[in-house]
mmCIF file of C-alpha atoms in Angstrom:
data_model
loop_
_atom_site.group_PDB
_atom_site.id
_atom_site.type_symbol
_atom_site.label_atom_id
_atom_site.label_comp_id
_atom_site.label_asym_id
_atom_site.label_seq_id
_atom_site.Cartn_x
_atom_site.Cartn_y
_atom_site.Cartn_z
ATOM 1 C CA MET A 1 47.495 17.434 8.391
ATOM 2 C CA ILE A 2 44.613 17.482 10.855
ATOM 3 C CA ARG A 3 41.603 18.943 9.059
ATOM 4 C CA ASP A 4 39.269 19.657 11.987
ATOM 5 C CA PRO A 5 41.179 19.557 15.290
ATOM 6 C CA GLU A 6 38.076 19.635 17.480
ATOM 7 C CA SER A 7 36.245 16.825 15.691
ATOM 8 C CA PHE A 8 39.382 14.737 15.400
ATOM 9 C CA ALA A 9 40.165 15.172 19.108
ATOM 10 C CA ALA A 10 36.695 13.830 19.905
ATOM 11 C CA PHE A 11 37.292 10.842 17.612
ATOM 12 C CA VAL A 12 40.662 10.078 19.220
ATOM 13 C CA ASP A 13 39.088 10.340 22.676
ATOM 14 C CA SER A 14 36.347 7.859 21.765
ATOM 15 C CA LEU A 15 38.945 5.552 20.230
ATOM 16 C CA ARG A 16 41.122 5.751 23.349
ATOM 17 C CA ARG A 17 38.161 4.832 25.567
ATOM 18 C CA PHE A 18 37.183 1.991 23.235
ATOM 19 C CA VAL A 19 40.697 0.555 23.431
ATOM 20 C CA ALA A 20 40.924 0.906 27.228
ATOM 21 C CA GLU A 21 37.412 -0.202 28.125
ATOM 22 C CA ARG A 22 36.532 -2.737 25.436
ATOM 23 C CA LEU A 23 39.710 -4.109 23.843
ATOM 24 C CA VAL A 24 42.332 -4.336 26.571
ATOM 25 C CA PRO A 25 40.011 -6.282 28.944
ATOM 26 C CA ARG A 26 39.350 -8.828 26.157
ATOM 27 C CA GLU A 27 42.966 -9.509 25.205
ATOM 28 C CA ARG A 28 43.136 -12.750 27.183
ATOM 29 C CA ASP A 29 39.819 -13.958 25.760
ATOM 30 C CA VAL A 30 41.001 -13.261 22.218
ATOM 31 C CA SER A 31 44.255 -15.093 22.837
ATOM 32 C CA ASP A 32 42.513 -18.119 24.335
ATOM 33 C CA ALA A 33 39.760 -18.329 21.696
ATOM 34 C CA ASP A 34 42.053 -17.330 18.809
ATOM 35 C CA ALA A 35 39.222 -15.151 17.495
ATOM 36 C CA ILE A 36 37.851 -11.644 17.916
ATOM 37 C CA PRO A 37 34.295 -11.647 19.334
ATOM 38 C CA GLU A 38 31.675 -10.513 16.835
ATOM 39 C CA PRO A 39 30.250 -7.856 19.215
ATOM 40 C CA ILE A 40 33.697 -6.211 19.233
ATOM 41 C CA VAL A 41 33.812 -6.300 15.438
ATOM 42 C CA ARG A 42 30.385 -4.661 15.287
ATOM 43 C CA GLU A 43 31.610 -1.873 17.559
ATOM 44 C CA MET A 44 34.622 -1.419 15.276
ATOM 45 C CA ARG A 45 32.262 -1.002 12.340
ATOM 46 C CA ALA A 46 30.199 1.544 14.258
ATOM 47 C CA LEU A 47 33.336 3.573 15.056
ATOM 48 C CA GLY A 48 34.245 3.644 11.373
ATOM 49 C CA LEU A 49 37.474 1.704 11.806
ATOM 50 C CA PHE A 50 36.954 -0.301 8.611
ATOM 51 C CA GLY A 51 36.930 2.930 6.622
ATOM 52 C CA LEU A 52 39.724 4.968 8.205
ATOM 53 C CA SER A 53 41.518 5.543 4.902
ATOM 54 C CA ILE A 54 38.516 5.415 2.557
ATOM 55 C CA ALA A 55 37.090 8.712 1.305
ATOM 56 C CA GLU A 56 33.995 10.127 2.949
ATOM 57 C CA GLU A 57 32.115 10.057 -0.356
ATOM 58 C CA TYR A 58 32.222 6.256 -0.117
ATOM 59 C CA GLY A 59 31.211 6.129 3.543
ATOM 60 C CA GLY A 60 34.692 6.130 5.084
ATOM 61 C CA LEU A 61 36.353 8.567 7.452
ATOM 62 C CA GLY A 62 38.907 9.683 4.872
ATOM 63 C CA LEU A 63 41.669 10.298 7.416
ATOM 64 C CA THR A 64 44.848 12.014 6.336
ATOM 65 C CA MET A 65 48.157 10.230 6.892
ATOM 66 C CA GLU A 66 48.779 12.258 10.067
ATOM 67 C CA GLU A 67 45.295 11.543 11.390
ATOM 68 C CA GLU A 68 45.574 7.837 10.634
ATOM 69 C CA ALA A 69 48.995 7.666 12.295
ATOM 70 C CA LEU A 70 47.545 9.227 15.463
ATOM 71 C CA ALA A 71 44.655 6.753 15.382
ATOM 72 C CA VAL A 72 47.160 3.921 14.999
ATOM 73 C CA LEU A 73 48.993 5.168 18.089
ATOM 74 C CA GLU A 74 45.819 4.640 20.111
ATOM 75 C CA LEU A 75 45.186 1.200 18.615
ATOM 76 C CA GLY A 76 48.774 0.240 19.400
ATOM 77 C CA ARG A 77 47.907 0.327 23.109
ATOM 78 C CA THR A 78 46.278 -3.084 22.808
ATOM 79 C CA SER A 79 46.938 -6.413 21.107
ATOM 80 C CA PRO A 80 47.762 -6.111 17.369
ATOM 81 C CA ALA A 81 45.241 -8.889 16.794
ATOM 82 C CA PHE A 82 42.369 -6.420 17.119
ATOM 83 C CA ARG A 83 43.622 -4.254 14.275
ATOM 84 C CA SER A 84 43.846 -7.333 12.067
ATOM 85 C CA ALA A 85 40.054 -7.379 11.889
ATOM 86 C CA PHE A 86 39.967 -4.204 9.814
ATOM 87 C CA GLY A 87 43.627 -3.600 8.941
ATOM 88 C CA SER A 88 43.476 -4.955 5.409
ATOM 89 C CA ASN A 89 40.357 -2.893 4.672
ATOM 90 C CA VAL A 90 42.239 0.321 5.383
ATOM 91 C CA GLY A 91 45.616 -0.870 4.073
ATOM 92 C CA ILE A 92 46.964 -3.179 1.409
ATOM 93 C CA GLY A 93 43.637 -4.927 0.875
ATOM 94 C CA SER A 94 41.969 -1.761 -0.394
ATOM 95 C CA GLN A 95 44.581 0.799 -1.397
ATOM 96 C CA GLY A 96 45.028 -0.500 -4.925
ATOM 97 C CA LEU A 97 41.342 0.219 -5.410
ATOM 98 C CA VAL A 98 41.484 3.572 -3.575
ATOM 99 C CA LEU A 99 44.456 4.847 -5.551
ATOM 100 C CA ALA A 100 43.955 3.376 -8.973
ATOM 101 C CA GLY A 101 40.514 1.807 -9.295
ATOM 102 C CA THR A 102 38.024 2.897 -11.896
ATOM 103 C CA PRO A 103 34.970 4.913 -10.818
ATOM 104 C CA GLU A 104 32.859 1.795 -11.359
ATOM 105 C CA GLN A 105 35.146 -0.351 -9.202
ATOM 106 C CA LYS A 106 35.189 2.225 -6.427
ATOM 107 C CA ALA A 107 31.411 2.633 -6.423
ATOM 108 C CA ALA A 108 30.925 -1.139 -6.332
ATOM 109 C CA TRP A 109 33.369 -1.956 -3.521
ATOM 110 C CA LEU A 110 34.504 0.979 -1.404
ATOM 111 C CA PRO A 111 31.181 1.546 0.440
ATOM 112 C CA LYS A 112 31.134 -2.144 1.382
ATOM 113 C CA LEU A 113 34.751 -2.036 2.563
ATOM 114 C CA ALA A 114 34.234 1.185 4.530
ATOM 115 C CA SER A 115 31.247 -0.255 6.386
ATOM 116 C CA GLY A 116 32.982 -3.561 7.067
ATOM 117 C CA ASP A 117 30.288 -5.477 5.216
ATOM 118 C CA VAL A 118 33.077 -6.856 3.016
ATOM 119 C CA VAL A 119 36.566 -7.751 4.240
ATOM 120 C CA ALA A 120 39.420 -7.140 1.818
ATOM 121 C CA SER A 121 42.527 -9.290 1.556
ATOM 122 C CA PHE A 122 45.858 -8.891 -0.220
ATOM 123 C CA ALA A 123 47.185 -11.913 -2.104
ATOM 124 C CA LEU A 124 50.865 -11.513 -2.931
ATOM 125 C CA THR A 125 52.904 -14.231 -1.204
ATOM 126 C CA GLU A 126 53.294 -17.609 -2.885
ATOM 127 C CA PRO A 127 54.936 -20.901 -1.902
ATOM 128 C CA ASP A 128 58.105 -19.874 -3.744
ATOM 129 C CA ALA A 129 57.831 -16.087 -3.582
ATOM 130 C CA GLY A 130 57.502 -13.784 -0.601
ATOM 131 C CA SER A 131 57.343 -10.014 -0.826
ATOM 132 C CA ASP A 132 59.589 -10.105 -3.888
ATOM 133 C CA ALA A 133 57.001 -9.490 -6.587
ATOM 134 C CA ALA A 134 59.563 -10.181 -9.298
ATOM 135 C CA SER A 135 59.487 -13.877 -8.339
ATOM 136 C CA LEU A 136 55.724 -14.386 -8.688
ATOM 137 C CA ARG A 137 54.536 -17.368 -10.703
ATOM 138 C CA THR A 138 50.802 -16.730 -10.619
ATOM 139 C CA ARG A 139 49.829 -15.717 -14.146
ATOM 140 C CA ALA A 140 46.957 -13.730 -15.614
ATOM 141 C CA ALA A 141 46.108 -14.034 -19.285
ATOM 142 C CA ARG A 142 43.421 -12.406 -21.373
ATOM 143 C CA ASP A 143 40.310 -14.513 -21.789
ATOM 144 C CA GLY A 144 37.680 -12.694 -23.823
ATOM 145 C CA ASP A 145 36.702 -9.550 -21.924
ATOM 146 C CA GLY A 146 38.410 -10.711 -18.766
ATOM 147 C CA TYR A 147 41.439 -12.490 -17.373
ATOM 148 C CA LEU A 148 42.116 -16.073 -16.418
ATOM 149 C CA ILE A 149 44.287 -16.177 -13.306
ATOM 150 C CA ASN A 150 46.114 -19.352 -12.385
ATOM 151 C CA GLY A 151 48.338 -19.797 -9.368
ATOM 152 C CA THR A 152 48.663 -20.460 -5.655
ATOM 153 C CA LYS A 153 48.970 -17.931 -2.847
ATOM 154 C CA ARG A 154 50.101 -18.583 0.716
ATOM 155 C CA TYR A 155 49.966 -16.806 4.123
ATOM 156 C CA ILE A 156 47.024 -14.640 3.065
ATOM 157 C CA THR A 157 45.748 -12.697 6.070
ATOM 158 C CA ASN A 158 41.959 -12.715 6.525
ATOM 159 C CA ALA A 159 41.507 -15.081 3.578
ATOM 160 C CA PRO A 160 38.649 -17.025 5.246
ATOM 161 C CA GLU A 161 36.619 -13.849 5.864
ATOM 162 C CA ALA A 162 37.552 -11.985 2.693
ATOM 163 C CA GLY A 163 34.926 -11.006 0.177
ATOM 164 C CA LEU A 164 37.438 -9.323 -2.117
ATOM 165 C CA PHE A 165 41.045 -10.167 -2.934
ATOM 166 C CA THR A 166 43.635 -7.901 -4.492
ATOM 167 C CA VAL A 167 45.639 -10.519 -6.381
ATOM 168 C CA MET A 168 49.090 -9.812 -7.744
ATOM 169 C CA ALA A 169 49.718 -11.809 -10.897
ATOM 170 C CA ARG A 170 52.182 -11.797 -13.769
ATOM 171 C CA THR A 171 50.915 -10.343 -17.036
ATOM 172 C CA GLY A 172 54.315 -9.712 -18.610
ATOM 173 C CA ALA A 173 56.746 -12.167 -20.100
ATOM 174 C CA GLU A 174 58.981 -14.348 -17.959
ATOM 175 C CA GLY A 175 61.984 -12.354 -16.883
ATOM 176 C CA SER A 176 60.115 -9.053 -16.932
ATOM 177 C CA GLY A 177 60.521 -8.746 -13.162
ATOM 178 C CA ALA A 178 58.241 -6.491 -11.121
ATOM 179 C CA ASP A 179 57.373 -4.488 -14.237
ATOM 180 C CA GLY A 180 55.449 -7.499 -15.501
ATOM 181 C CA ILE A 181 53.179 -7.756 -12.431
ATOM 182 C CA SER A 182 49.614 -6.437 -12.326
ATOM 183 C CA ALA A 183 47.026 -6.136 -9.559
ATOM 184 C CA PHE A 184 43.543 -7.632 -9.975
ATOM 185 C CA LEU A 185 40.345 -7.352 -7.976
ATOM 186 C CA VAL A 186 38.988 -10.862 -7.522
ATOM 187 C CA PRO A 187 35.713 -11.347 -5.602
ATOM 188 C CA ALA A 188 35.949 -14.328 -3.267
ATOM 189 C CA ALA A 189 32.808 -15.766 -4.867
ATOM 190 C CA THR A 190 34.517 -16.001 -8.267
ATOM 191 C CA PRO A 191 34.243 -19.580 -9.574
ATOM 192 C CA GLY A 192 37.564 -21.320 -9.147
ATOM 193 C CA VAL A 193 38.742 -19.499 -6.028
ATOM 194 C CA ALA A 194 39.420 -21.931 -3.188
ATOM 195 C CA VAL A 195 40.665 -21.198 0.326
ATOM 196 C CA GLY A 196 42.902 -23.812 1.878
ATOM 197 C CA VAL A 197 43.546 -25.115 5.361
ATOM 198 C CA PRO A 198 44.256 -22.811 8.331
ATOM 199 C CA LEU A 199 47.825 -22.140 9.376
ATOM 200 C CA SER A 200 47.494 -22.744 13.097
ATOM 201 C CA TRP A 201 51.159 -22.124 13.802
ATOM 202 C CA VAL A 202 50.940 -18.428 12.980
ATOM 203 C CA PRO A 203 52.155 -16.771 16.220
ATOM 204 C CA LEU A 204 49.798 -13.769 16.200
ATOM 205 C CA THR A 205 46.504 -15.012 17.615
ATOM 206 C CA ALA A 206 43.136 -14.143 16.090
ATOM 207 C CA VAL A 207 44.725 -13.300 12.736
ATOM 208 C CA PRO A 208 43.293 -15.898 10.342
ATOM 209 C CA GLN A 209 45.719 -16.903 7.603
ATOM 210 C CA ARG A 210 45.291 -19.530 4.950
ATOM 211 C CA THR A 211 46.828 -20.983 1.881
ATOM 212 C CA ALA A 212 44.542 -19.392 -0.694
ATOM 213 C CA LEU A 213 44.429 -21.478 -3.848
ATOM 214 C CA SER A 214 43.207 -19.418 -6.755
ATOM 215 C CA HIS A 215 42.546 -20.907 -10.152
ATOM 216 C CA ALA A 216 40.172 -18.125 -10.965
ATOM 217 C CA PHE A 217 38.464 -16.476 -13.849
ATOM 218 C CA GLY A 218 39.018 -12.856 -12.909
ATOM 219 C CA GLY A 219 35.791 -11.490 -14.383
ATOM 220 C CA LEU A 220 35.647 -8.369 -16.518
ATOM 221 C CA ALA A 221 38.774 -6.654 -17.747
ATOM 222 C CA ALA A 222 37.847 -3.829 -15.346
ATOM 223 C CA GLY A 223 39.125 -6.125 -12.593
ATOM 224 C CA LEU A 224 42.614 -4.933 -13.489
ATOM 225 C CA VAL A 225 43.819 -2.175 -11.119
ATOM 226 C CA GLY A 226 46.335 0.528 -12.061
ATOM 227 C CA THR A 227 49.401 -1.151 -10.584
ATOM 228 C CA ALA A 228 52.043 1.583 -10.780
ATOM 229 C CA LYS A 229 50.255 3.891 -8.304
ATOM 230 C CA PHE A 230 49.635 0.937 -6.002
ATOM 231 C CA TYR A 231 53.349 0.022 -5.983
ATOM 232 C CA LEU A 232 54.212 3.622 -5.130
ATOM 233 C CA TRP A 233 51.885 3.512 -2.124
ATOM 234 C CA LEU A 234 53.263 0.122 -1.035
ATOM 235 C CA SER A 235 56.765 1.616 -1.014
ATOM 236 C CA GLU A 236 55.792 4.543 1.218
ATOM 237 C CA GLY A 237 52.450 4.292 3.021
ATOM 238 C CA PRO A 238 52.627 1.142 5.193
ATOM 239 C CA GLU A 239 55.996 2.049 6.725
ATOM 240 C CA ASN A 240 54.630 5.278 8.188
ATOM 241 C CA LEU A 241 51.732 3.509 9.876
ATOM 242 C CA THR A 242 53.861 0.577 11.008
ATOM 243 C CA ALA A 243 56.211 3.051 12.681
ATOM 244 C CA GLY A 244 53.246 4.515 14.548
ATOM 245 C CA ARG A 245 52.205 1.079 15.783
ATOM 246 C CA MET A 246 55.751 0.294 16.940
ATOM 247 C CA VAL A 247 55.954 3.566 18.876
ATOM 248 C CA ALA A 248 52.670 2.791 20.633
ATOM 249 C CA ILE A 249 53.678 -0.775 21.464
ATOM 250 C CA SER A 250 57.051 0.406 22.780
ATOM 251 C CA ALA A 251 55.335 3.031 24.930
ATOM 252 C CA GLU A 252 53.047 0.397 26.432
ATOM 253 C CA ILE A 253 55.998 -1.864 27.215
ATOM 254 C CA ILE A 254 57.809 0.990 28.957
ATOM 255 C CA LEU A 255 54.672 1.973 30.865
ATOM 256 C CA GLY A 256 54.136 -1.626 31.975
ATOM 257 C CA PHE A 257 57.736 -1.887 33.137
ATOM 258 C CA LEU A 258 57.502 1.350 35.116
ATOM 259 C CA THR A 259 54.213 0.292 36.686
ATOM 260 C CA PHE A 260 55.616 -3.087 37.666
ATOM 261 C CA THR A 261 58.844 -1.706 39.143
ATOM 262 C CA GLY A 262 56.857 0.980 40.941
ATOM 263 C CA SER A 263 54.734 -1.679 42.631
ATOM 264 C CA LEU A 264 57.882 -3.555 43.703
ATOM 265 C CA MET A 265 59.367 -0.398 45.165
ATOM 266 C CA ALA A 266 56.130 0.397 47.013
ATOM 267 C CA ALA A 267 56.182 -3.087 48.527
ATOM 268 C CA GLY A 268 59.803 -2.665 49.596
ATOM 269 C CA LYS A 269 60.982 -5.423 47.267
ATOM 270 C CA LEU A 270 63.071 -3.128 45.128
ATOM 271 C CA GLN A 271 65.308 -0.215 45.963
ATOM 272 C CA GLU A 272 66.289 2.729 43.815
#
């Protein structure tokens, strides 16, 4: 649903110009430097891109699924590396908090995520467990009013820049499968959290990934996020937006091919 067609059309227009005039010309620079220039990140913050999916009451844009999908179509016209700067803030790095956080958690973190002052990161994958949550070995156990989390995570996007991790850890008994997994909010400054060496072989440039080693005291018990709602979103939400990105990327490939073949035909190097 598009709530205000006129206002949203203006937003999409500004986003389209930002992509064409600011992002596309910098693609080579980003690839060579393996980093997104800070001035570009500041412009992303000013456009509200870090808060696309965060409610307006917390400083975000609060886009509907349809609106966000249309925004993603515009962003798909340039390198996926650019979206990595804010992607976790509007996706898996924040949605556990958006959907199932307590009022206190939301008030403490969502304004910072929406503004881009804090980067969120999602810590699921482990050395011996990928997206199969049932195989996780990281454990969280009660420790007074909080939780003690012990384990190792790997391939954690934006780990070096993250100020807040959503950490998936086992709270149930061994053999309890995915039903025994809970989501925790762990500030990066929590004593015991360590970020490992960069993974330079990752093929997508300017997307910092690390082996995040967390032997962390998770803070207050309020750090626990309602996991069931988060799992439901993980099973439905990301696919819709990923589909939008793939459509945009495919469209750009087709457009590039047509432009290239058109230039060959104009030069007489290719016949119909």
